[in-house]
Amino acid sequence: MPSIVIHRLSVALALACLIGVGSAAAVPDTLAQRALACTGCHAVEDRAGPEGVVPHIAGKGAGYLFEQMRNFRDGRRVHETMALLMENLDDRYLRELAAYFSDQQPSRRYRPTAALTPAAAQRAEGLIRQGDRAGGIPACSACHGASLTGSAPNVPGLLGLPAAYLAEQLGAWRVGLRHARAPDCMARVARGLAAEDIAVIAQWLQSRPVPLLAAPAAPPPSWPLACGSVAPTGAAPAAAAAAAAAQVARGRLLALQGNCAGCHTAAGGRDYAGGPAIATPFGLAYAGNLTPDDGQGLGRWSADDFWRALHEGRSRDGRVLLPVFPYTSYTHVTRADSDALYAYLRSLPPVAQANRPQEIRFPYRTQFALTIWQWLYFRPADPAVDEAGRRRLTPAQARGAYLVQGLGHCGACHAPRGALGQAADEVSGGTIPIQGWFAPSLHPGAGHAASSEDIVALLKTGQSAGSAVLGPMAGVVFRSTQHWPDEDLRAVAAYLATLPAAAAGKAPTPAAPAVLKAGSAIYADRCADCHGRRGEGVPGIYPALAGSPTVLHPTARNLVQLLRHGGFPPSTAGNARPYGMPPQSLGAADTAALSSFLRQSWGNRASAVSEFDVLMLR
């Protein structure tokens, strides 16, 4: 049956670079230092990289840079690495980063392009200044400004860029390697251009001088094409009329603790109006519209209907729900909390956004198969049994058990799974299918944190003295746990301390000396400046790698993902300006060597990582 696989934003408790004993090395408290995750790829001038030309961002308009970073974060522009870097940073920090890079002086040392023939130059300038009416292609200047220096805040300037980069970008739009939120106007333009047109436009633009004061123009009164990248996305839902009511306010907190928006809000979309695709081993599932719209949402649902969905995994019409919706955890939610959550969702403005059809393969999507799955693997919780089990715990531990087992649905990521997606009734760790991350065991001794205080700090701020959350857990902290009451975070830590100690792992497989030597050289070149020569890290800034649970997990999945994608810890009230890590752009052999070195240095004892392991973790 479909696995209870949730989006990377769903609640989990520990995908992190965690505790190590850090040194007191001084790290500059500057945006330049914090933004190394950006400048690791982008520089003051354009340069070639493994994925093509990486453009400069120095000197570009702050409004434009902010809009682009927000577009990557909210899904209006699509680029995996940029989306992962931006996904947990709030608007305030993005504006600060944008202003910093806008103030930098770019290099203007661009190589002149080969001279165009008069006919080619005329063709290029005609397309840029007048467009091609017959082909339905507007002039470039209609959006990018008469001076081609961009239109604030969404549209970039076209001057001062190398022809190779311009041609690469237009070509990527043309063949579908680059795309943006629909309607995708740039894809339409690029597909209307011949390959030779793209080449001469790029060369002509590179040949033009860059104005010394290249300020972007005001946006035009109307855009020549419908464009999802510049169209307003709609205001955030207004405060609910009944927000002052205790029931609605309590329901809002419960929705944060359940991280409901993580799956039920698409990137850049309206709150709770339906989520993005959730990848499972059985196909794609789509979270439904939870707004009170009569046609598409919960407008015709009663409180009893909603309780039945949470408690029994059945829809309003009696259909068995896909267990991608984690009702196997939500069955433990109390009726009082279900009613409060329902009241909050009913207070939201209705959004008439259609639910996408599920794309789960036959026969797993059939009601017959789902009914058999429930018969085999699911029983609705008995409130009396839940209550009896929690009487053996202190009140704080019982509250933590309720959050971990029920509303927080931690087992959706941290429970091991069988072939049909069934989860064990525990949080002993497991691989999150499709996403490629490992959700570690939450049992004591598994390394998720050194103390209850560290657990609370990580869930509240995204970091503690020697650790920081990255990967899927960063999204959980950003959208959910940073908003939890402190007493609930302490309750979670108290409950986790009652679990049995984690079992010892197998003896590690040693790496070859040549592999460790190669990894050591890569570490000295790329990592030691931030994480220390001995992997000691910098407390509160860069996590220690000596003793890091992420480094020492039974699988190197998370370590490889972090090396591949980099990232920022979440920006939270307690860590508003996190320091970032750039993607390392290493080949499989170098990634394996560096990973093996990290896992077998400074007292770390974990199995070596092979090149095959790295390739299999894609």
XYZ file of C-alpha atoms in Angstrom:
618
model
C 0.000 0.000 0.000
C 1.117 3.618 -0.282
C 3.785 4.411 2.236
C 3.201 7.039 4.870
C 5.777 9.225 3.226
C 5.530 12.930 3.887
C 6.968 15.971 2.220
C 10.351 17.194 3.444
C 8.482 19.797 5.488
C 6.615 17.231 7.589
C 7.342 16.844 11.246
C 10.398 14.828 12.215
C 12.771 15.382 15.065
C 16.358 14.923 14.003
C 17.924 15.268 10.570
C 20.829 17.403 11.659
C 24.526 18.051 11.974
C 24.609 17.586 15.705
C 26.582 18.005 18.863
C 30.355 18.155 19.004
C 32.787 19.876 21.312
C 33.613 23.068 19.459
C 36.564 25.372 19.674
C 36.286 29.048 20.461
C 37.670 30.041 17.061
C 36.541 33.541 16.116
C 34.133 33.699 13.200
C 33.304 37.150 11.827
C 29.756 38.238 12.590
C 29.247 39.533 9.065
C 26.883 38.844 6.222
C 29.887 37.993 4.070
C 30.635 35.074 6.406
C 27.000 34.047 6.780
C 26.458 34.112 3.024
C 29.278 31.731 2.114
C 26.576 29.319 0.980
C 25.868 31.845 -1.788
C 29.363 33.039 -2.646
C 30.596 29.466 -2.727
C 29.009 29.362 -6.188
C 28.308 32.985 -7.135
C 31.126 35.478 -7.313
C 31.606 39.096 -8.412
C 31.919 37.892 -11.978
C 30.361 35.082 -13.971
C 32.227 31.809 -14.090
C 31.827 28.338 -15.475
C 30.881 25.468 -13.199
C 29.943 21.793 -13.494
C 26.343 22.766 -14.308
C 27.244 25.613 -16.679
C 27.858 29.315 -16.195
C 27.061 30.567 -12.690
C 26.024 34.222 -12.887
C 27.347 37.011 -10.709
C 24.876 38.553 -8.280
C 27.077 41.381 -7.036
C 25.670 44.778 -7.922
C 22.287 43.548 -9.075
C 19.222 45.329 -7.766
C 18.272 44.431 -4.208
C 14.597 44.230 -5.149
C 15.360 41.899 -8.038
C 17.611 39.652 -5.941
C 15.031 39.479 -3.165
C 12.288 38.532 -5.608
C 14.446 35.857 -7.200
C 15.428 34.297 -3.878
C 11.806 34.360 -2.762
C 10.740 32.830 -6.090
C 13.209 29.964 -5.604
C 11.982 29.473 -2.027
C 8.283 29.588 -2.909
C 8.481 27.472 -6.050
C 7.878 30.166 -8.678
C 11.369 29.469 -10.041
C 12.572 25.894 -10.183
C 16.155 24.961 -9.359
C 16.746 22.151 -6.886
C 19.884 23.503 -5.211
C 18.594 27.068 -4.936
C 15.245 25.859 -3.602
C 16.979 23.816 -0.914
C 19.219 26.740 0.045
C 16.359 29.217 0.294
C 13.496 27.066 1.564
C 13.888 27.855 5.270
C 14.876 31.530 5.161
C 12.280 34.185 5.980
C 11.618 37.374 3.997
C 13.509 39.569 6.437
C 16.736 37.597 6.062
C 16.320 37.347 2.289
C 16.009 41.152 2.086
C 19.157 41.501 4.157
C 21.077 39.124 1.891
C 19.737 40.880 -1.214
C 20.820 44.285 0.066
C 24.282 42.930 0.876
C 24.894 41.525 -2.593
C 23.382 44.577 -4.261
C 25.982 46.749 -2.542
C 28.901 44.680 -3.869
C 30.825 45.952 -6.866
C 30.690 43.496 -9.788
C 33.587 42.895 -12.115
C 33.049 44.246 -15.618
C 35.915 42.355 -17.242
C 33.939 40.537 -19.897
C 35.606 39.202 -23.008
C 34.284 40.846 -26.172
C 32.204 38.579 -28.344
C 33.095 37.712 -31.891
C 31.876 40.367 -34.331
C 28.427 39.711 -35.712
C 27.706 40.051 -39.391
C 25.541 43.103 -40.191
C 22.597 40.822 -40.967
C 22.957 38.890 -37.707
C 23.298 42.096 -35.678
C 20.193 43.536 -37.363
C 18.246 40.346 -36.659
C 19.307 40.342 -32.991
C 18.523 44.001 -32.402
C 15.173 43.641 -34.144
C 14.138 40.782 -31.860
C 15.335 42.672 -28.794
C 13.728 46.012 -29.710
C 10.643 44.995 -31.719
C 10.133 41.277 -31.158
C 8.550 38.985 -33.723
C 4.835 39.619 -34.104
C 4.339 36.756 -36.528
C 5.813 34.331 -34.001
C 4.020 35.916 -31.035
C 7.323 36.917 -29.424
C 7.355 40.301 -27.674
C 10.410 42.547 -27.671
C 12.938 41.825 -24.910
C 12.851 45.531 -24.039
C 9.115 45.315 -23.320
C 9.906 43.464 -20.080
C 13.610 44.099 -19.454
C 13.346 47.876 -19.971
C 14.300 50.170 -22.827
C 17.860 50.317 -21.495
C 17.849 46.520 -20.945
C 18.822 47.038 -17.304
C 15.750 45.250 -15.964
C 12.359 46.186 -14.528
C 12.025 46.417 -10.768
C 11.620 44.194 -8.920
C 11.130 40.968 -10.873
C 12.877 41.237 -14.235
C 16.697 41.176 -14.489
C 19.001 43.286 -16.602
C 20.493 41.684 -19.706
C 23.706 43.693 -20.088
C 27.100 42.826 -18.670
C 26.498 39.101 -18.981
C 28.591 36.672 -21.017
C 27.082 35.359 -24.209
C 27.618 31.770 -23.076
C 25.471 32.333 -20.003
C 22.711 34.113 -21.903
C 22.590 31.410 -24.576
C 22.660 28.701 -21.932
C 19.710 30.224 -20.071
C 17.598 30.754 -23.182
C 18.451 27.266 -24.372
C 17.447 25.796 -21.018
C 14.076 27.565 -21.229
C 13.693 26.345 -24.818
C 14.187 22.644 -24.087
C 12.459 22.602 -20.702
C 15.522 22.268 -18.457
C 14.545 25.552 -16.889
C 10.987 26.444 -16.045
C 8.994 28.642 -13.727
C 5.542 29.021 -12.333
C 2.775 28.804 -14.930
C 2.078 30.567 -17.151
C 5.751 30.234 -18.046
C 6.277 33.217 -20.344
C 10.029 32.740 -20.798
C 9.539 29.161 -21.937
C 7.049 30.417 -24.534
C 9.484 33.070 -25.754
C 12.478 30.735 -25.886
C 10.568 28.018 -27.731
C 9.564 30.574 -30.357
C 13.201 31.401 -31.062
C 15.359 29.406 -33.424
C 18.684 28.165 -32.080
C 20.542 30.624 -34.318
C 18.378 33.467 -32.974
C 19.372 32.587 -29.418
C 23.049 32.632 -30.390
C 22.963 36.059 -32.061
C 20.822 37.621 -29.295
C 23.342 36.434 -26.694
C 26.297 37.769 -28.679
C 24.604 41.092 -29.378
C 23.770 41.632 -25.702
C 27.316 40.856 -24.604
C 28.643 43.375 -27.105
C 26.668 46.258 -25.600
C 28.307 48.560 -23.036
C 27.086 48.370 -19.444
C 25.756 51.699 -18.107
C 27.625 52.925 -15.050
C 24.323 53.538 -13.264
C 22.371 50.514 -14.414
C 19.260 51.150 -12.362
C 16.263 48.979 -13.234
C 13.278 50.657 -14.861
C 9.793 50.778 -13.433
C 7.644 47.816 -14.485
C 5.484 48.414 -17.556
C 1.791 49.278 -17.147
C 0.982 45.827 -18.510
C 3.112 42.823 -19.377
C 3.080 41.607 -22.994
C 2.504 37.999 -21.929
C 0.838 36.400 -18.945
C 3.688 35.456 -16.622
C 3.566 33.475 -13.405
C 6.905 34.895 -12.247
C 5.636 38.477 -12.084
C 1.915 38.007 -11.467
C 0.810 38.685 -7.879
C 0.406 35.491 -5.925
C -2.437 36.788 -3.816
C -2.382 38.182 -0.346
C -1.901 35.887 2.591
C -5.157 34.877 4.153
C -6.567 37.601 6.355
C -6.735 37.031 10.053
C -9.759 34.904 10.731
C -12.763 36.771 12.053
C -12.954 34.411 14.993
C -9.182 34.443 15.731
C -9.842 35.869 19.176
C -11.943 32.853 20.092
C -10.082 30.399 22.268
C -11.103 27.430 20.128
C -9.750 28.928 16.917
C -6.561 30.169 18.560
C -5.965 26.729 20.019
C -6.648 25.132 16.658
C -4.090 27.400 15.002
C -1.421 26.191 17.435
C -2.433 22.585 16.817
C -2.106 23.125 13.049
C 1.423 24.435 13.621
C 2.274 21.486 15.850
C 0.953 19.073 13.232
C 2.775 21.037 10.510
C -0.394 20.757 8.429
C 0.672 23.538 6.077
C 3.843 21.618 5.265
C 1.898 19.232 3.038
C -1.312 21.145 2.404
C 0.233 24.375 1.103
C 2.004 24.407 -2.251
C 5.170 26.497 -2.552
C 4.016 30.030 -3.263
C 0.365 28.974 -3.060
C -2.563 29.889 -0.845
C -2.430 28.565 2.698
C -3.993 25.106 3.133
C -5.419 25.124 -0.418
C -3.701 21.899 -1.447
C -0.161 20.689 -1.447
C 2.556 19.725 -3.879
C 3.223 16.209 -5.030
C 4.271 13.833 -2.273
C 6.507 11.156 -3.742
C 5.983 7.580 -2.552
C 7.276 4.235 -3.852
C 3.786 3.699 -5.291
C 3.395 6.962 -7.218
C 2.586 10.600 -6.495
C 0.029 11.648 -3.911
C -1.404 15.147 -3.555
C -2.549 16.647 -0.267
C -6.072 18.006 -0.389
C -7.616 21.439 0.015
C -8.307 22.096 3.707
C -9.929 25.511 3.305
C -13.719 25.755 3.894
C -14.565 25.925 0.186
C -17.822 24.062 -0.503
C -16.737 22.588 -3.810
C -13.089 21.671 -3.272
C -12.330 21.952 0.434
C -13.903 21.189 3.788
C -16.886 23.525 3.373
C -19.432 20.695 3.614
C -17.551 18.680 6.201
C -18.848 18.481 9.752
C -16.713 18.203 12.861
C -17.697 14.508 12.934
C -16.469 14.053 9.344
C -13.149 15.657 10.223
C -12.739 13.513 13.348
C -13.468 10.399 11.310
C -10.693 11.295 8.840
C -8.164 11.750 11.635
C -9.301 8.864 13.793
C -10.340 6.223 11.239
C -8.624 7.286 7.995
C -11.901 7.688 6.096
C -13.192 10.592 4.059
C -16.561 12.319 4.404
C -18.106 9.877 1.924
C -16.645 6.821 3.665
C -13.745 6.183 1.266
C -10.524 4.863 2.803
C -7.867 7.583 2.640
C -4.369 7.027 1.339
C -2.111 6.477 4.365
C 0.220 9.139 2.957
C -2.120 11.205 5.127
C -0.690 10.043 8.462
C -3.917 8.971 10.105
C -2.038 6.063 11.688
C -0.559 8.764 13.948
C -3.498 11.175 13.983
C -5.740 8.416 15.308
C -4.193 9.250 18.702
C -5.339 12.900 18.519
C -8.070 13.631 21.052
C -11.577 14.596 19.973
C -11.164 17.974 21.701
C -8.030 18.753 19.672
C -9.705 17.510 16.484
C -12.604 19.909 17.065
C -10.262 22.836 17.745
C -8.263 22.090 14.609
C -11.485 21.853 12.618
C -12.639 25.220 14.003
C -9.383 26.846 12.936
C -9.549 25.435 9.414
C -13.162 26.593 9.141
C -12.017 30.116 10.033
C -9.733 30.337 7.002
C -10.909 32.047 3.814
C -12.205 29.495 1.301
C -10.062 28.887 -1.769
C -11.711 27.285 -4.808
C -8.613 25.376 -5.869
C -9.284 21.939 -7.301
C -7.651 18.905 -5.739
C -5.316 17.126 -8.122
C -6.139 13.480 -8.918
C -3.917 11.005 -7.119
C -1.269 9.333 -9.267
C -0.829 6.178 -7.211
C -0.324 3.100 -9.366
C -2.888 0.350 -9.758
C -3.794 -1.625 -7.689
C -2.490 0.368 -4.713
C -4.956 3.217 -5.277
C -8.072 1.034 -5.272
C -10.486 1.043 -2.365
C -10.236 -2.743 -2.169
C -6.457 -2.595 -1.708
C -6.665 0.264 0.799
C -9.285 -1.594 2.810
C -7.063 -4.685 2.965
C -4.133 -2.490 4.004
C -6.148 -1.021 6.871
C -7.295 -4.503 7.911
C -3.668 -5.675 8.046
C -1.883 -2.673 9.509
C -4.249 -0.212 11.166
C -6.561 -0.119 14.152
C -8.158 3.147 15.321
C -6.754 4.153 18.674
C -8.777 3.497 21.807
C -8.670 6.704 23.908
C -8.969 4.657 27.097
C -5.942 2.546 26.160
C -3.948 5.666 25.257
C -4.852 7.252 28.560
C -3.950 4.127 30.533
C -0.569 3.882 28.833
C 0.279 7.485 29.623
C -0.675 7.167 33.293
C 2.624 5.332 33.770
C 4.450 8.521 32.733
C 4.806 11.871 34.418
C 2.449 14.572 33.075
C 5.298 16.103 31.032
C 6.331 12.732 29.605
C 2.710 11.897 28.775
C 2.325 15.193 26.927
C 5.516 14.461 25.001
C 4.272 10.980 24.107
C 1.029 12.484 22.786
C 2.918 14.950 20.596
C 5.461 12.439 19.277
C 3.033 9.570 18.684
C 0.016 11.606 17.622
C -0.164 15.202 16.496
C 3.553 15.510 15.696
C 3.450 12.197 13.716
C 7.198 11.764 14.161
C 6.961 8.132 13.149
C 5.923 9.206 9.660
C 9.634 9.765 9.029
C 11.440 8.098 11.912
C 9.763 4.660 11.902
C 11.188 1.800 9.830
C 8.870 0.592 7.071
C 7.935 -2.662 5.454
C 7.475 -3.478 1.791
C 3.879 -2.206 1.752
C 4.694 1.017 3.564
C 3.544 -0.159 6.986
C 5.403 1.457 9.859
C 6.651 -0.133 13.033
C 5.148 1.377 16.171
C 8.379 3.057 17.157
C 10.830 5.790 16.164
C 13.951 3.700 15.690
C 14.917 5.357 12.401
C 14.520 4.660 8.726
C 15.101 5.959 5.225
C 12.482 8.375 3.913
C 11.494 6.779 0.590
C 12.154 8.747 -2.607
C 13.506 11.809 -0.782
C 16.886 10.185 -0.176
C 17.267 11.237 3.478
C 17.695 9.073 6.559
C 15.513 9.865 9.588
C 17.639 8.696 12.517
C 16.506 6.879 15.616
C 15.114 9.102 18.351
C 16.071 6.653 21.088
C 18.691 7.712 23.650
C 22.194 6.942 22.531
C 21.318 7.250 18.840
C 22.884 10.676 18.736
C 19.904 12.923 18.042
C 21.104 15.260 20.814
C 23.285 15.109 23.907
C 20.732 16.391 26.417
C 17.153 17.541 26.861
C 18.375 21.131 26.731
C 19.959 20.488 23.335
C 16.745 18.930 21.993
C 14.745 21.966 23.086
C 17.280 24.384 21.601
C 17.385 22.550 18.271
C 13.618 22.409 17.967
C 13.192 26.032 19.050
C 16.026 27.783 17.202
C 17.476 25.265 14.757
C 20.809 25.214 16.563
C 22.507 24.694 19.890
C 26.042 25.464 21.020
C 27.665 22.890 18.759
C 24.964 21.818 16.343
C 22.571 22.995 13.635
C 19.678 21.363 11.809
C 19.925 20.985 8.045
C 18.047 18.950 5.465
C 14.331 18.122 5.933
C 14.486 18.863 9.667
C 15.331 22.486 8.909
C 11.938 22.844 7.247
C 10.227 21.253 10.252
C 11.842 23.742 12.613
C 11.164 26.681 10.283
C 7.459 25.951 9.781
C 6.528 24.096 12.927
C 8.584 23.479 16.041
C 9.982 27.003 16.488
C 6.362 28.036 17.137
C 5.665 25.393 19.802
C 5.334 26.450 23.448
C 8.537 25.827 25.375
C 6.748 23.477 27.765
C 5.743 21.244 24.847
C 9.317 21.124 23.568
C 10.502 20.154 27.041
C 7.769 17.512 27.165
C 9.021 15.971 23.906
C 12.562 15.837 25.304
C 11.270 14.279 28.529
C 9.391 11.570 26.637
C 12.294 10.703 24.332
C 14.459 10.171 27.406
C 12.090 7.371 28.510
C 12.617 5.300 25.338
C 14.938 2.278 25.452
C 18.543 2.935 24.546
C 19.440 2.480 20.896
C 21.049 -0.816 19.929
C 24.731 -0.820 19.047
C 25.554 -0.862 15.341
C 27.759 -3.231 13.356
C 31.546 -2.916 13.329
C 32.549 -0.256 10.759
C 34.202 -1.109 7.452
C 37.573 0.691 7.203
C 38.511 2.840 4.231
C 41.693 2.277 2.223
C 44.608 4.544 3.234
C 44.671 6.138 -0.227
C 40.988 7.041 0.089
C 41.534 8.638 3.513
C 44.494 10.599 2.167
C 42.445 11.921 -0.732
C 39.585 12.809 1.612
C 41.967 14.608 3.965
C 43.226 16.803 1.133
C 39.677 17.695 0.073
C 38.737 18.484 3.674
C 41.727 20.790 4.139
C 40.861 22.620 0.927
C 37.087 22.932 1.288
C 35.942 22.334 4.861
C 38.590 23.118 7.465
C 38.234 26.889 7.331
C 34.736 26.621 8.819
C 34.645 23.252 10.596
C 38.203 23.379 12.002
C 41.335 21.404 11.279
C 40.246 18.707 13.739
C 36.544 18.849 12.936
C 35.883 20.809 16.096
C 33.508 23.350 14.552
C 32.604 26.708 16.052
C 29.925 26.625 18.779
C 26.668 28.216 17.681
C 27.964 28.864 14.159
C 29.441 25.840 12.379
C 28.635 22.346 13.720
C 31.407 20.088 14.902
C 32.096 17.073 12.696
C 34.030 15.157 15.332
C 31.349 13.105 17.048
C 28.595 14.435 14.786
C 25.646 12.028 14.614
C 25.000 13.030 10.987
C 28.534 11.920 10.130
C 28.168 8.746 12.197
C 24.711 7.586 11.100
C 24.531 3.946 9.963
C 24.073 5.273 6.430
C 25.943 8.182 4.827
C 22.772 9.409 3.080
C 22.435 12.666 4.974
C 26.129 13.451 4.785
C 26.164 12.938 1.013
C 23.020 15.060 0.623
C 24.570 17.906 2.614
C 27.779 17.786 0.578
C 25.766 17.717 -2.631
C 23.266 20.480 -1.839
C 24.674 22.532 1.056
C 22.100 24.616 2.847
C 21.172 27.090 5.526
C 19.817 26.227 8.943
C 16.355 27.744 9.339
C 16.029 31.421 10.171
C 14.202 31.517 13.492
C 13.622 34.044 16.249
C 16.564 32.538 18.134
C 18.837 32.279 15.084
C 17.678 34.999 12.731
C 20.780 35.159 10.513
C 22.127 31.619 10.129
C 25.485 30.839 8.554
C 25.189 28.776 5.377
C 27.125 25.969 3.707
C 27.626 25.982 -0.086
C 27.139 22.941 -2.315
C 30.486 21.254 -2.847
C 30.094 20.216 -6.511
C 32.244 17.120 -6.053
C 32.292 14.049 -8.240
C 31.212 10.700 -6.839
C 34.766 9.534 -6.111
C 35.694 12.741 -4.250
C 32.393 12.723 -2.335
C 33.087 9.140 -1.250
C 36.655 9.981 -0.208
C 35.612 13.046 1.794
C 32.717 11.182 3.427
C 34.968 8.284 4.389
C 37.530 10.673 5.850
C 34.891 12.434 7.945
C 33.456 9.129 9.191
C 36.882 7.758 10.214
C 38.739 10.770 11.628
C 39.020 12.485 15.049
C 37.692 9.417 16.841
C 34.731 8.925 14.493
C 34.031 5.260 13.827
C 31.634 4.609 10.956
C 31.841 2.550 7.788
C 33.632 3.828 4.726
C 31.620 5.204 1.806
C 32.235 3.875 -1.697
C 31.766 5.624 -5.007
C 28.963 3.162 -5.704
C 27.263 4.191 -2.446
C 27.326 7.837 -3.541
C 25.888 7.037 -6.964
C 23.129 4.930 -5.397
C 22.171 7.792 -3.063
C 21.059 10.059 -5.903
